[in-house]
Amino acid sequence: MIQQINQLEFDPHMIRLGTGELAPALLPAAELKEILYTSSAKIDSFGYQEPLGLKQLREQISQHLKKSGIEVSPAGILIVSGALQALQLIFFGLIAPDSHVFIERPSYLSSLKLFQSRQLHFSEVPLDQEGIDIHALRCLQKRRTHSILYTIPTFHNPTGCLMSPERRRDLLHLAQQLRLPIVEDNVYYDLWLDAPPPPPLKALDDAGNVLFIDSLSKSIGPGLRIGWIAGPEPIIEQLGDLKMQHDYGSSILSQWAAAEWFASGLHEVHMQQLRQKLRQRRELMLSVLKEHFSQLATWQRPHGGFYIWLKLNRSLSMPQLFKAARRENILLNPGNIYDSLASAELRLSYAFAEPEDLKTALIRLARVLQKLA
Amino acid sequence: MIQQINQLEFDPHMIRLGTGELAPALLPAAELKEILYTSSAKIDSFGYQEPLGLKQLREQISQHLKKSGIEVSPAGILIVSGALQALQLIFFGLIAPDSHVFIERPSYLSSLKLFQSRQLHFSEVPLDQEGIDIHALRCLQKRRTHSILYTIPTFHNPTGCLMSPERRRDLLHLAQQLRLPIVEDNVYYDLWLDAPPPPPLKALDDAGNVLFIDSLSKSIGPGLRIGWIAGPEPIIEQLGDLKMQHDYGSSILSQWAAAEWFASGLHEVHMQQLRQKLRQRRELMLSVLKEHFSQLATWQRPHGGFYIWLKLNRSLSMPQLFKAARRENILLNPGNIYDSLASAELRLSYAFAEPEDLKTALIRLARVLQKLA
């Protein structure tokens, strides 16, 4: 099903109700073009770059991370071509093959084809309202060596869950006790809608136990292909060596544009405007859900990110639902791509479809669900 | 030793006598900046791109390849982040693990750390003046299933060898007979210095037996991170899917800049000027070799590319030579990183070191060799 979704993502006839991407209208295209003009004059080399990436960009990111309480020097930051490449380098280069990977149930990682074909063992840990279930993690982890935890504590993909400050502290404490390294995926952090989220795990990580992944794709533009990993310098150096073996570094044009983006101060201005627009889209989706899905499903109000995790009142065949929706030109992200056992969940996204389409498609989807029930 | 070389590449005190990269002074920086200005206005989306990459760039590349006799539609072209990523996708994603890879002896592939750690079996095939030894390849291949050939027919790395037209035809014929797929690395093709080279293997490939790798890194600027793979459409589609799993596509800024580079006609103008400058550097290196190395080594005059494969008259310890040169602030690419049995070869490059440095370092290297002899 993942492959079908990936292909249909490029079909202009489909209304994409679950796509994890900003709508074209939400991308700061004019500002980015401005940045390209100014940054092109600054580029001082079109040659190969040093392994960690453009120093000017790493300095900007180091400053940017300070705002959420993370202290990391440019030598502790590696520039990568988006968060997916960060995952690729960490899980298929850094950690031992046959390692045990703890993920949330459901998890974005489960939806990546790449992670299905390789020699890693996954254990799914339940989520509650406050984040990953610490007791379950402790029980599951007890007997494992070579293990690592992947988590999205802030505006979780696909559930939208925001990990509470207490849970963050407890998780770090447990991970330190168990000597369990954590990969923290922070890509939705800046997309808070109601109030700034609690500090990332990395900000509280005195033990150097957290590898931190972030990207510009969810908030500025995925076309730039700019992300970063922050962590202990020896590990970042090792990852930099792996990055060089993969593609000799990321585009220098994108790196300069990203550096200039942060240096110009445009980031804060854009995020403020973006939050406003995302809030409107969230409210629209919530109001349509309230009107048309109250008898069909339950959901939580998300405080940031892109997603609403819709829990249907009755289980049904996910492939059947997917096909029925597709016949109505609706592209869904069914829950079973994030959790193989899910049979009554859907990831909805208010970030991508245009408001009118979003409304039309949701109403149509409600009818499809009524028919299938 | 490869790791040491990679690290020393970023040491400004070293004179790099073997580096496979254009000197900063040879990169068309001013023209590229112009291109950035004009291309930034044309960018129509900062979102995720379709799997094969920007259509406008694939159309330009399709046109560009026609000049060397290759007919391939944009649907047969995948944009990647440089030739290294092309190798990564083909050898670690496309072909079966445990496959048998035929490479030339010596070969660039042997120098890549990535290829040393993975489950591929390599067989080295000798090279003569006209290219890879067909008879040796036939003998070696006989007993193998799941095999593939990697070759650099035009201005081979590290020897500079140019495969003759007859050898190209014979190789294609044999490969078809043996059902042996070919990966043709074409990255030095445009860097001819005396006369345009014979058509690439891909231009003669009626059977769809050749996967063709090319890049802008050797002729325009590696910082762009733009390369491509051309081949049969079903295989390109498969590789496009793999590329999406790796990093969701290459930087849209670099892709637009590359499209604009070709569309502007700057490519031909730049290549003409670049060839002129590379010719001067080649002549300088040849004249210093003639004056100072005649008693120490033999070599061939290369007709394009970056490299002279220096064959020392006497074997010596490669690590010892590397260290002795390093003490003189000379960074060498010893032959044994391209051929584990080499004990009397060096890859020299006239592309990177500035002329004065190149001369000084070569004279110093001659003295080092005399001392070690």
XYZ file of C-alpha atoms in Angstrom:
746
model
C 0.000 0.000 0.000
C 2.914 2.381 0.759
C 4.119 2.163 -2.827
C 0.621 2.901 -4.149
C 0.407 5.956 -1.897
C 3.826 7.164 -3.019
C 2.776 6.895 -6.645
C -0.610 8.520 -6.197
C 1.057 11.467 -4.421
C 1.948 12.762 -7.875
C -1.527 12.306 -9.367
C -3.048 15.803 -9.672
C -6.600 14.380 -9.616
C -6.286 13.083 -6.086
C -7.242 15.113 -3.023
C -4.551 14.180 -0.549
C -6.090 13.988 2.910
C -3.091 12.556 4.743
C -0.024 14.048 3.064
C 2.763 15.092 5.422
C 3.778 18.178 3.525
C 2.888 21.861 3.467
C 0.536 22.927 0.680
C 2.376 24.813 -2.092
C 0.478 27.944 -1.015
C 2.027 27.685 2.474
C 5.639 27.575 1.266
C 7.493 30.909 1.445
C 8.338 30.867 -2.258
C 8.811 34.625 -2.712
C 11.031 34.867 0.363
C 13.109 31.883 -0.758
C 13.663 33.476 -4.152
C 14.832 36.650 -2.429
C 17.227 34.542 -0.381
C 18.592 32.894 -3.506
C 19.427 36.294 -4.939
C 21.305 37.399 -1.863
C 22.952 34.075 -1.051
C 24.260 33.444 -4.561
C 26.585 36.421 -4.183
C 28.042 34.951 -1.000
C 28.946 31.494 -2.274
C 32.733 31.319 -2.051
C 33.280 27.852 -3.467
C 31.552 25.474 -5.842
C 34.008 22.711 -4.928
C 33.658 19.738 -2.592
C 32.846 20.752 0.977
C 34.158 19.601 4.334
C 32.467 16.468 5.689
C 30.139 18.143 8.220
C 28.815 20.655 5.688
C 28.971 24.432 5.240
C 30.334 26.047 8.375
C 28.173 29.162 8.014
C 25.054 27.009 8.025
C 26.197 24.953 11.017
C 26.818 28.204 12.900
C 23.321 29.419 12.089
C 21.804 26.107 13.184
C 23.807 26.188 16.397
C 22.233 29.610 17.109
C 18.782 28.436 16.034
C 18.907 25.440 18.391
C 19.753 27.682 21.341
C 16.190 29.045 21.137
C 14.791 25.687 22.220
C 17.466 25.238 24.874
C 19.897 23.050 22.932
C 23.567 23.916 23.341
C 25.602 22.375 20.539
C 28.628 23.773 18.761
C 28.942 23.716 14.945
C 31.319 20.729 15.353
C 28.417 18.765 16.817
C 26.187 19.356 13.779
C 26.140 17.460 10.485
C 24.251 18.824 7.474
C 22.268 16.175 5.618
C 19.815 16.157 2.707
C 16.685 15.993 4.853
C 15.617 13.921 7.851
C 15.169 10.773 5.752
C 18.877 10.774 4.941
C 19.613 11.274 8.635
C 17.629 8.107 9.391
C 19.388 6.290 6.569
C 22.848 7.216 7.899
C 22.045 6.415 11.532
C 20.106 3.189 11.104
C 21.984 1.655 8.187
C 25.453 3.045 8.765
C 26.017 3.911 12.389
C 24.335 1.227 14.459
C 25.190 -2.462 14.319
C 23.187 -4.610 11.906
C 20.742 -6.796 13.811
C 20.225 -4.004 16.309
C 16.978 -3.731 18.147
C 15.015 -0.552 17.387
C 12.249 0.584 19.720
C 9.621 2.672 18.009
C 6.317 4.103 19.080
C 3.156 2.293 18.069
C 2.154 3.736 15.629
C 5.316 5.228 14.105
C 6.354 7.109 11.002
C 9.308 4.710 10.709
C 6.952 1.808 10.021
C 5.742 3.594 6.886
C 9.197 3.785 5.307
C 9.858 1.108 2.722
C 13.549 1.355 3.443
C 13.028 0.115 6.973
C 11.070 -2.919 5.948
C 13.765 -4.556 3.907
C 16.733 -4.345 6.217
C 18.119 -6.363 9.056
C 16.803 -4.419 11.990
C 14.452 -5.742 14.627
C 11.611 -3.481 15.643
C 9.708 -3.459 18.901
C 6.645 -1.279 19.098
C 6.047 0.573 22.343
C 2.539 1.891 23.118
C 1.806 5.614 23.259
C -0.573 7.287 25.673
C -1.735 10.903 25.853
C 1.565 12.045 27.325
C 3.863 10.186 24.968
C 5.670 6.863 24.852
C 4.766 4.407 27.618
C 7.818 4.302 29.892
C 6.817 1.162 31.767
C 6.237 -0.759 28.573
C 9.593 0.417 27.259
C 11.323 -0.718 30.444
C 9.749 -4.171 30.210
C 10.510 -4.575 26.514
C 14.057 -3.336 26.774
C 15.182 -5.510 29.671
C 16.467 -8.409 27.687
C 18.004 -6.508 24.761
C 21.540 -5.557 23.912
C 22.399 -3.346 20.885
C 19.220 -1.388 21.074
C 18.157 2.166 20.281
C 14.945 4.166 20.621
C 13.432 6.266 17.838
C 10.885 8.791 19.049
C 9.013 11.876 17.819
C 8.206 13.511 21.159
C 6.871 16.748 19.699
C 3.740 16.575 17.504
C 4.198 12.908 16.805
C 3.757 11.480 13.319
C 1.097 10.078 12.825
C -0.804 10.758 16.071
C -0.002 14.431 16.721
C 0.762 13.519 20.359
C 2.883 15.987 22.362
C 5.064 14.378 25.027
C 4.635 16.043 28.421
C 7.613 17.613 30.266
C 7.393 14.934 32.992
C 7.427 12.119 30.457
C 10.440 13.694 28.750
C 12.361 13.717 32.032
C 11.293 10.171 32.881
C 12.232 8.903 29.439
C 15.693 10.459 29.594
C 16.209 9.050 33.061
C 15.205 5.549 31.981
C 17.295 5.705 28.806
C 20.324 6.690 30.839
C 19.691 3.861 33.310
C 19.317 1.328 30.518
C 22.122 2.852 28.430
C 19.607 3.096 25.626
C 20.545 5.713 22.997
C 17.693 7.881 21.728
C 17.130 9.218 18.228
C 14.885 12.261 18.623
C 13.021 13.327 15.500
C 12.276 17.031 15.917
C 10.987 17.969 12.462
C 7.574 19.228 13.641
C 8.853 21.166 16.667
C 8.635 24.635 15.133
C 5.070 23.963 13.995
C 3.415 24.589 17.352
C -0.019 26.175 17.073
C -1.160 26.942 20.608
C 1.942 27.415 22.745
C 5.652 26.695 22.369
C 6.282 23.024 23.244
C 8.464 21.905 26.160
C 12.203 21.720 25.404
C 13.327 18.847 23.156
C 14.878 15.798 24.829
C 18.231 16.977 23.453
C 17.979 20.157 25.564
C 17.781 18.027 28.727
C 20.381 15.492 27.648
C 23.377 15.897 29.966
C 24.659 12.414 29.199
C 25.156 12.800 25.441
C 22.588 10.061 24.961
C 20.437 11.747 22.308
C 20.995 12.024 18.556
C 18.815 14.865 17.360
C 17.326 15.024 13.847
C 15.812 18.136 12.353
C 14.983 19.537 8.922
C 13.662 22.497 6.966
C 11.328 20.281 4.934
C 8.246 20.505 7.129
C 8.403 24.215 7.869
C 10.136 25.919 4.902
C 10.365 23.727 1.826
C 11.273 20.109 1.169
C 12.785 21.041 -2.216
C 15.802 22.500 -0.418
C 16.676 19.029 0.919
C 18.322 20.411 4.052
C 18.284 18.713 7.425
C 20.772 18.167 10.218
C 21.856 15.804 12.940
C 23.126 17.162 16.272
C 24.929 14.978 18.775
C 28.205 14.169 20.509
C 31.122 15.278 18.330
C 32.760 11.853 17.854
C 29.468 10.397 16.610
C 28.800 13.383 14.361
C 32.282 12.951 12.899
C 31.553 9.298 12.204
C 28.235 10.205 10.582
C 30.023 12.866 8.507
C 32.357 10.198 7.188
C 29.339 8.064 6.255
C 27.662 11.043 4.578
C 30.778 11.564 2.432
C 30.646 7.918 1.419
C 27.023 8.347 0.354
C 27.025 11.515 -1.699
C 30.008 13.779 -0.859
C 27.805 16.279 0.968
C 24.619 18.216 0.281
C 24.066 20.833 -2.417
C 26.126 23.919 -1.681
C 23.369 26.087 -3.159
C 20.843 24.711 -0.693
C 23.290 25.023 2.184
C 23.975 28.691 1.437
C 20.276 29.389 0.958
C 19.498 27.786 4.327
C 22.297 29.709 6.055
C 21.006 32.944 4.569
C 17.437 32.019 5.509
C 18.356 31.838 9.186
C 20.753 34.800 9.080
C 18.118 37.049 7.477
C 15.654 36.578 10.321
C 13.023 35.458 7.805
C 12.559 32.197 9.658
C 10.759 33.716 12.628
C 8.562 35.942 10.471
C 7.607 33.045 8.220
C 6.859 30.692 11.131
C 4.523 33.229 12.689
C 2.558 33.605 9.464
C 2.602 29.885 8.817
C 1.252 29.063 12.272
C -1.629 31.440 11.673
C -2.537 29.700 8.408
C -2.125 26.215 9.850
C -4.342 27.161 12.785
C -7.125 28.096 10.339
C -6.729 24.799 8.521
C -6.742 22.862 11.764
C -9.938 24.616 12.868
C -11.562 23.902 9.530
C -10.719 20.209 9.747
C -11.905 19.993 13.353
C -15.200 21.666 12.524
C -15.874 19.380 9.536
C -14.986 16.373 11.678
C -17.334 17.537 14.391
C -20.163 17.983 11.938
C -19.693 14.823 9.868
C -17.675 12.292 11.866
C -19.122 12.474 15.374
C -21.010 9.220 14.878
C -18.148 7.573 13.033
C -14.929 8.239 14.906
C -13.063 9.954 17.736
C -10.003 12.200 17.627
C -7.859 14.561 19.677
C -7.287 18.233 19.019
C -3.581 18.522 17.997
C -1.511 21.386 19.432
C 0.919 21.485 16.522
C 2.297 19.636 13.540
C 0.142 18.461 10.645
C -1.862 15.481 11.848
C -5.100 14.288 13.338
C -5.194 10.577 14.172
C -8.746 9.564 13.411
C -9.965 6.515 15.362
C -12.959 4.936 13.653
C -15.636 3.475 15.894
C -15.606 0.197 13.954
C -12.779 -1.813 12.493
C -12.771 -2.324 8.759
C -10.518 -3.551 5.976
C -7.880 -0.886 5.405
C -7.222 -1.878 1.764
C -10.966 -1.800 1.110
C -11.284 1.662 2.631
C -8.250 2.879 0.705
C -9.715 1.665 -2.581
C -13.184 3.022 -1.871
C -11.680 6.436 -1.096
C -9.508 6.308 -4.192
C -12.587 5.808 -6.325
C -13.741 9.148 -4.912
C -10.374 10.692 -5.829
C -9.328 10.817 -2.200
C -5.830 9.668 -1.283
C -5.748 8.345 2.291
C -2.919 7.392 4.619
C -4.492 4.405 6.396
C -3.307 3.644 9.913
C -1.931 0.229 9.082
C 1.067 1.725 7.273
C 2.157 3.143 10.652
C 1.054 0.190 12.763
C 0.584 -3.183 11.143
C -2.203 -4.082 13.580
C -4.274 -0.926 13.012
C -7.669 -1.597 11.482
C -9.649 1.456 12.509
C -7.238 4.408 12.219
C -6.398 7.054 9.640
C -3.751 9.762 9.532
C -5.403 12.999 8.455
C -3.334 16.059 7.591
C -4.662 19.611 7.516
C -1.389 20.876 5.995
C -1.665 19.840 2.383
C -5.119 19.869 0.772
C -6.550 23.295 -0.032
C -9.374 24.254 2.379
C -12.215 23.766 -0.101
C -10.834 20.389 -1.229
C -10.238 19.349 2.331
C -13.843 20.034 3.264
C -15.316 18.358 0.168
C -13.111 15.301 0.545
C -13.840 14.871 4.252
C -17.591 14.999 3.669
C -17.200 12.471 0.857
C -15.060 10.297 3.105
C -17.751 10.324 5.799
C -20.198 8.962 3.220
C -17.744 6.276 2.150
C -17.353 5.220 5.772
C -21.112 5.100 6.304
C -21.490 2.863 3.274
C -18.717 0.519 4.411
C -20.096 0.293 7.944
C 45.240 5.009 3.745
C 42.037 6.131 1.998
C 40.738 7.668 5.204
C 44.018 9.532 5.750
C 43.837 10.913 2.216
C 40.225 11.992 2.685
C 41.150 13.840 5.850
C 44.265 15.493 4.434
C 42.232 16.738 1.443
C 40.980 19.502 3.733
C 44.427 20.478 5.061
C 45.364 23.772 3.381
C 49.096 23.126 3.909
C 49.138 20.115 1.639
C 49.886 20.295 -2.079
C 47.478 17.784 -3.541
C 49.177 16.017 -6.445
C 46.524 13.390 -7.069
C 43.206 15.030 -6.311
C 40.386 14.213 -8.719
C 38.813 17.624 -8.708
C 39.113 20.860 -10.668
C 41.145 23.600 -8.991
C 38.912 26.359 -7.562
C 40.348 28.683 -10.242
C 39.003 26.368 -12.977
C 35.416 26.356 -11.735
C 33.053 28.745 -13.578
C 32.064 30.547 -10.368
C 30.986 33.838 -11.975
C 28.890 32.052 -14.602
C 27.266 29.840 -11.969
C 26.316 32.878 -9.918
C 24.731 34.421 -13.013
C 22.800 31.202 -13.501
C 21.575 31.282 -9.922
C 20.144 34.740 -10.472
C 18.276 33.723 -13.597
C 17.201 30.264 -12.432
C 15.870 31.401 -9.066
C 13.110 33.322 -10.855
C 12.046 30.173 -12.698
C 11.634 27.846 -9.735
C 7.941 26.992 -9.666
C 7.884 24.766 -6.593
C 9.859 24.330 -3.391
C 7.902 21.153 -2.585
C 8.814 17.481 -2.980
C 9.618 16.557 -6.564
C 8.633 13.603 -8.708
C 10.886 10.552 -8.254
C 13.032 10.968 -11.399
C 13.819 14.615 -10.667
C 13.066 17.966 -12.295
C 11.591 17.414 -15.746
C 13.208 20.535 -17.214
C 16.647 19.217 -16.220
C 15.952 15.747 -17.573
C 14.920 17.329 -20.877
C 18.153 19.331 -21.009
C 20.211 16.248 -20.240
C 18.363 14.272 -22.888
C 19.398 16.984 -25.395
C 22.947 17.115 -24.039
C 23.404 13.356 -24.414
C 22.350 13.516 -28.070
C 25.629 15.315 -28.788
C 27.579 12.168 -27.968
C 25.125 9.958 -29.845
C 23.002 8.809 -26.922
C 19.248 8.729 -27.545
C 17.386 8.619 -24.268
C 14.099 10.244 -23.359
C 13.605 12.195 -20.100
C 11.767 9.123 -18.741
C 15.014 7.166 -19.067
C 16.978 9.631 -16.930
C 17.175 9.815 -13.125
C 18.692 12.851 -11.408
C 21.000 11.948 -8.515
C 23.275 13.868 -6.163
C 26.499 13.087 -8.041
C 28.006 9.936 -9.511
C 28.850 8.518 -6.080
C 25.165 8.357 -5.230
C 24.514 6.692 -8.584
C 27.003 3.976 -7.620
C 25.432 3.682 -4.193
C 21.933 3.191 -5.639
C 23.008 0.729 -8.314
C 25.411 -1.409 -6.325
C 23.662 -1.424 -2.964
C 20.065 -1.118 -4.018
C 19.522 -2.430 -7.514
C 21.697 -5.505 -7.902
C 21.414 -8.625 -5.779
C 23.598 -8.803 -2.674
C 26.454 -11.249 -3.225
C 26.641 -10.197 -6.866
C 29.889 -10.439 -8.726
C 31.282 -7.099 -9.862
C 33.932 -6.952 -12.582
C 36.107 -3.884 -12.375
C 39.191 -2.766 -14.202
C 42.543 -3.234 -12.521
C 43.215 -0.579 -11.297
C 39.788 0.980 -10.656
C 38.331 4.040 -8.991
C 35.793 1.748 -7.331
C 38.533 0.068 -5.306
C 39.328 3.412 -3.672
C 35.809 3.875 -2.278
C 35.466 2.926 1.375
C 31.807 2.157 0.804
C 32.668 -0.670 -1.542
C 35.032 -2.329 0.866
C 32.550 -3.006 3.592
C 29.677 -4.523 1.655
C 28.749 -7.937 0.416
C 29.888 -7.699 -3.167
C 32.540 -9.855 -4.796
C 35.031 -8.068 -6.991
C 37.047 -9.496 -9.858
C 39.721 -7.292 -11.328
C 40.155 -7.402 -15.082
C 43.436 -6.168 -16.612
C 43.577 -3.041 -18.763
C 45.766 -2.558 -21.802
C 46.345 0.544 -23.952
C 42.972 0.185 -25.634
C 40.911 -0.470 -22.550
C 39.657 -3.443 -20.586
C 41.032 -6.845 -21.646
C 38.132 -8.617 -23.364
C 39.697 -12.073 -23.311
C 40.445 -11.880 -19.629
C 36.894 -10.708 -18.984
C 35.494 -13.632 -20.975
C 37.582 -16.137 -19.007
C 36.741 -14.608 -15.643
C 33.046 -14.275 -16.347
C 32.395 -17.794 -17.576
C 31.466 -19.349 -14.314
C 29.558 -16.457 -12.782
C 25.886 -15.742 -12.404
C 24.557 -12.431 -10.971
C 27.419 -10.413 -12.346
C 27.879 -6.871 -13.603
C 30.743 -4.880 -15.118
C 31.799 -1.423 -13.961
C 33.965 0.420 -16.463
C 35.258 3.938 -17.174
C 35.937 3.659 -20.904
C 36.689 7.330 -21.462
C 39.698 8.836 -19.656
C 39.797 6.102 -17.085
C 40.319 6.837 -13.421
C 43.132 6.353 -12.378
C 45.050 5.475 -15.574
C 43.708 8.070 -18.052
C 43.241 5.235 -20.581
C 40.856 5.892 -23.510
C 39.061 2.800 -24.788
C 39.366 2.434 -28.555
C 36.259 2.285 -30.800
C 37.008 -1.359 -31.686
C 37.322 -2.328 -28.044
C 34.024 -0.600 -27.292
C 32.264 -2.627 -29.956
C 33.921 -5.854 -28.842
C 33.051 -5.223 -25.214
C 29.399 -4.553 -26.008
C 29.256 -7.649 -28.160
C 30.764 -9.819 -25.434
C 28.535 -8.330 -22.739
C 25.476 -9.086 -24.834
C 26.660 -12.646 -25.436
C 27.306 -13.191 -21.751
C 24.206 -11.249 -20.643
C 26.538 -9.166 -18.539
C 25.067 -5.738 -17.683
C 27.486 -2.814 -17.912
C 27.689 0.246 -15.693
C 29.446 2.911 -17.766
C 30.983 5.760 -15.784
C 31.161 8.732 -18.152
C 32.119 11.558 -15.795
C 35.347 12.504 -17.641
C 33.913 12.300 -21.168
C 33.511 16.037 -21.740
C 37.084 16.645 -20.578
C 38.770 15.644 -23.841
C 41.891 17.642 -24.597
C 43.032 16.575 -28.060
C 39.986 15.342 -29.960
C 36.421 14.354 -29.074
C 36.434 10.747 -27.839
C 34.577 7.913 -29.578
C 30.897 7.574 -28.659
C 30.134 6.212 -25.180
C 29.161 2.551 -24.886
C 25.613 3.739 -24.204
C 25.444 5.290 -27.693
C 26.120 1.862 -29.230
C 23.899 -0.067 -26.831
C 20.991 -1.439 -28.864
C 20.241 -4.128 -26.303
C 19.536 -1.875 -23.301
C 22.476 -3.494 -21.571
C 24.214 -0.345 -20.328
C 23.456 1.801 -17.291
C 25.107 5.132 -17.898
C 26.397 7.377 -15.082
C 27.338 11.008 -15.560
C 27.787 14.118 -13.449
C 28.539 17.832 -13.447
C 31.100 17.445 -10.662
C 34.206 16.943 -12.793
C 33.502 19.624 -15.372
C 31.382 22.319 -13.690
C 31.372 22.125 -9.914
C 31.016 19.318 -7.391
C 29.232 21.656 -4.955
C 26.101 21.436 -7.104
C 25.838 17.681 -6.348
C 24.145 16.921 -9.641
C 24.606 13.719 -11.578
C 22.353 11.383 -13.536
C 21.771 7.796 -14.528
C 20.459 6.953 -18.001
C 19.138 3.531 -18.878
C 16.099 1.414 -19.741
C 12.953 3.034 -18.349
C 11.840 0.186 -16.041
C 15.273 0.159 -14.377
C 15.361 3.950 -14.104
C 11.935 3.822 -12.475
C 13.208 1.259 -9.981
C 16.263 3.410 -9.252
C 13.985 6.450 -8.851
C 12.049 4.564 -6.195
C 15.318 3.761 -4.412
C 16.436 7.387 -4.670
C 13.181 8.476 -2.989
C 13.835 6.002 -0.191
C 17.293 7.494 0.315
C 16.696 11.239 0.360
C 13.431 12.170 -1.439
C 15.306 13.643 -4.403
C 18.116 16.118 -5.014
C 18.113 19.824 -4.147
C 15.625 21.665 -6.317
C 17.948 24.698 -6.365
C 20.773 22.623 -7.825
C 18.440 20.964 -10.303
C 17.156 24.295 -11.598
C 20.676 25.719 -11.745
C 21.849 22.715 -13.771
C 18.848 22.957 -16.132
C 19.543 26.636 -16.664
C 23.264 25.924 -17.137
C 22.550 23.666 -20.095
C 19.707 25.813 -21.477
C 21.876 28.945 -21.434
C 24.506 27.435 -23.720
C 27.160 28.262 -21.120
C 28.221 24.630 -20.950
C 29.881 24.587 -24.361
C 31.603 27.939 -23.836
C 32.901 26.869 -20.440
C 34.145 23.494 -21.665
C 36.103 25.129 -24.452
C 37.845 27.472 -22.026
C 38.356 24.706 -19.484
C 39.971 22.399 -22.041
C 42.414 25.154 -22.937
C 43.437 25.581 -19.297
C 43.638 21.858 -18.629
C 45.817 21.434 -21.719
C 48.303 23.945 -20.284
C 48.333 22.116 -16.970
C 48.801 18.775 -18.672
C 51.723 20.133 -20.698
C 53.296 21.573 -17.573
C 53.049 18.262 -15.741
C 54.410 16.346 -18.723
C 57.361 18.697 -19.079
C 58.259 18.494 -15.379
C 57.942 14.706 -15.528
C 60.203 14.591 -18.562
C 62.812 16.725 -16.871
C 62.763 15.135 -13.411
C 61.236 11.647 -13.642
C 62.793 10.146 -16.777
C 65.140 8.012 -14.721
C 62.506 7.177 -12.139
C 59.313 6.230 -13.932
C 57.323 5.857 -17.134
C 53.955 7.288 -18.105
C 51.531 7.832 -20.979
C 50.352 11.144 -22.358
C 46.640 11.346 -21.475
C 44.221 12.644 -24.110
C 41.670 13.887 -21.606
C 40.475 13.726 -18.022
C 42.648 14.639 -15.053
C 45.144 11.844 -14.562
C 48.601 10.545 -15.345
C 49.299 7.039 -14.075
C 52.952 7.146 -13.062
C 54.703 3.779 -13.132
C 57.823 3.850 -11.002
C 60.800 1.858 -12.238
C 61.201 0.191 -8.852
C 58.654 -1.159 -6.398
C 58.575 0.408 -2.981
C 56.441 0.509 0.122
C 53.398 2.620 -0.684
C 52.750 3.631 2.937
C 56.409 4.630 3.280
C 56.233 6.751 0.124
C 52.958 8.308 1.251
C 54.469 9.279 4.609
C 57.711 10.570 3.103
C 55.714 12.771 0.703
C 53.462 13.964 3.490
C 56.475 15.168 5.418
C 57.168 17.383 2.388
C 53.550 18.617 2.499
C 52.651 16.618 -0.565
C 49.431 14.631 -0.567
C 49.713 11.604 -2.878
C 47.162 9.134 -4.213
C 49.256 5.951 -4.183
C 48.376 3.260 -6.703
C 47.509 0.651 -4.095
C 44.255 2.385 -3.226
C 43.076 1.596 -6.777
C 44.727 -1.825 -7.045
C 45.661 -3.676 -3.895
C 48.651 -5.289 -5.595
C 50.168 -2.045 -6.910
C 53.554 -1.261 -5.438
C 55.061 1.036 -8.030
C 52.221 3.287 -9.242
C 50.854 6.722 -8.421
C 47.813 8.605 -9.653
C 48.889 12.128 -10.557
C 46.331 14.820 -11.366
C 47.082 18.024 -13.256
C 43.588 19.364 -12.489
C 43.880 20.469 -8.900
C 47.216 21.888 -7.721
C 48.039 25.389 -8.938
C 50.788 25.348 -11.625
C 53.559 26.708 -9.387
C 52.677 24.287 -6.578
C 52.403 21.424 -8.991
C 55.886 22.059 -10.331
C 57.466 22.548 -6.903
C 55.805 19.455 -5.481
C 56.731 17.236 -8.411
C 60.387 18.255 -8.162
C 60.283 17.603 -4.442
C 58.617 14.243 -5.052
C 61.395 13.253 -7.475
C 63.897 13.893 -4.690
C 61.855 11.851 -2.228
C 61.785 8.970 -4.707
C 65.524 9.169 -5.263
C 66.126 8.989 -1.532
C 63.824 5.997 -1.095
C 65.363 4.112 -4.034
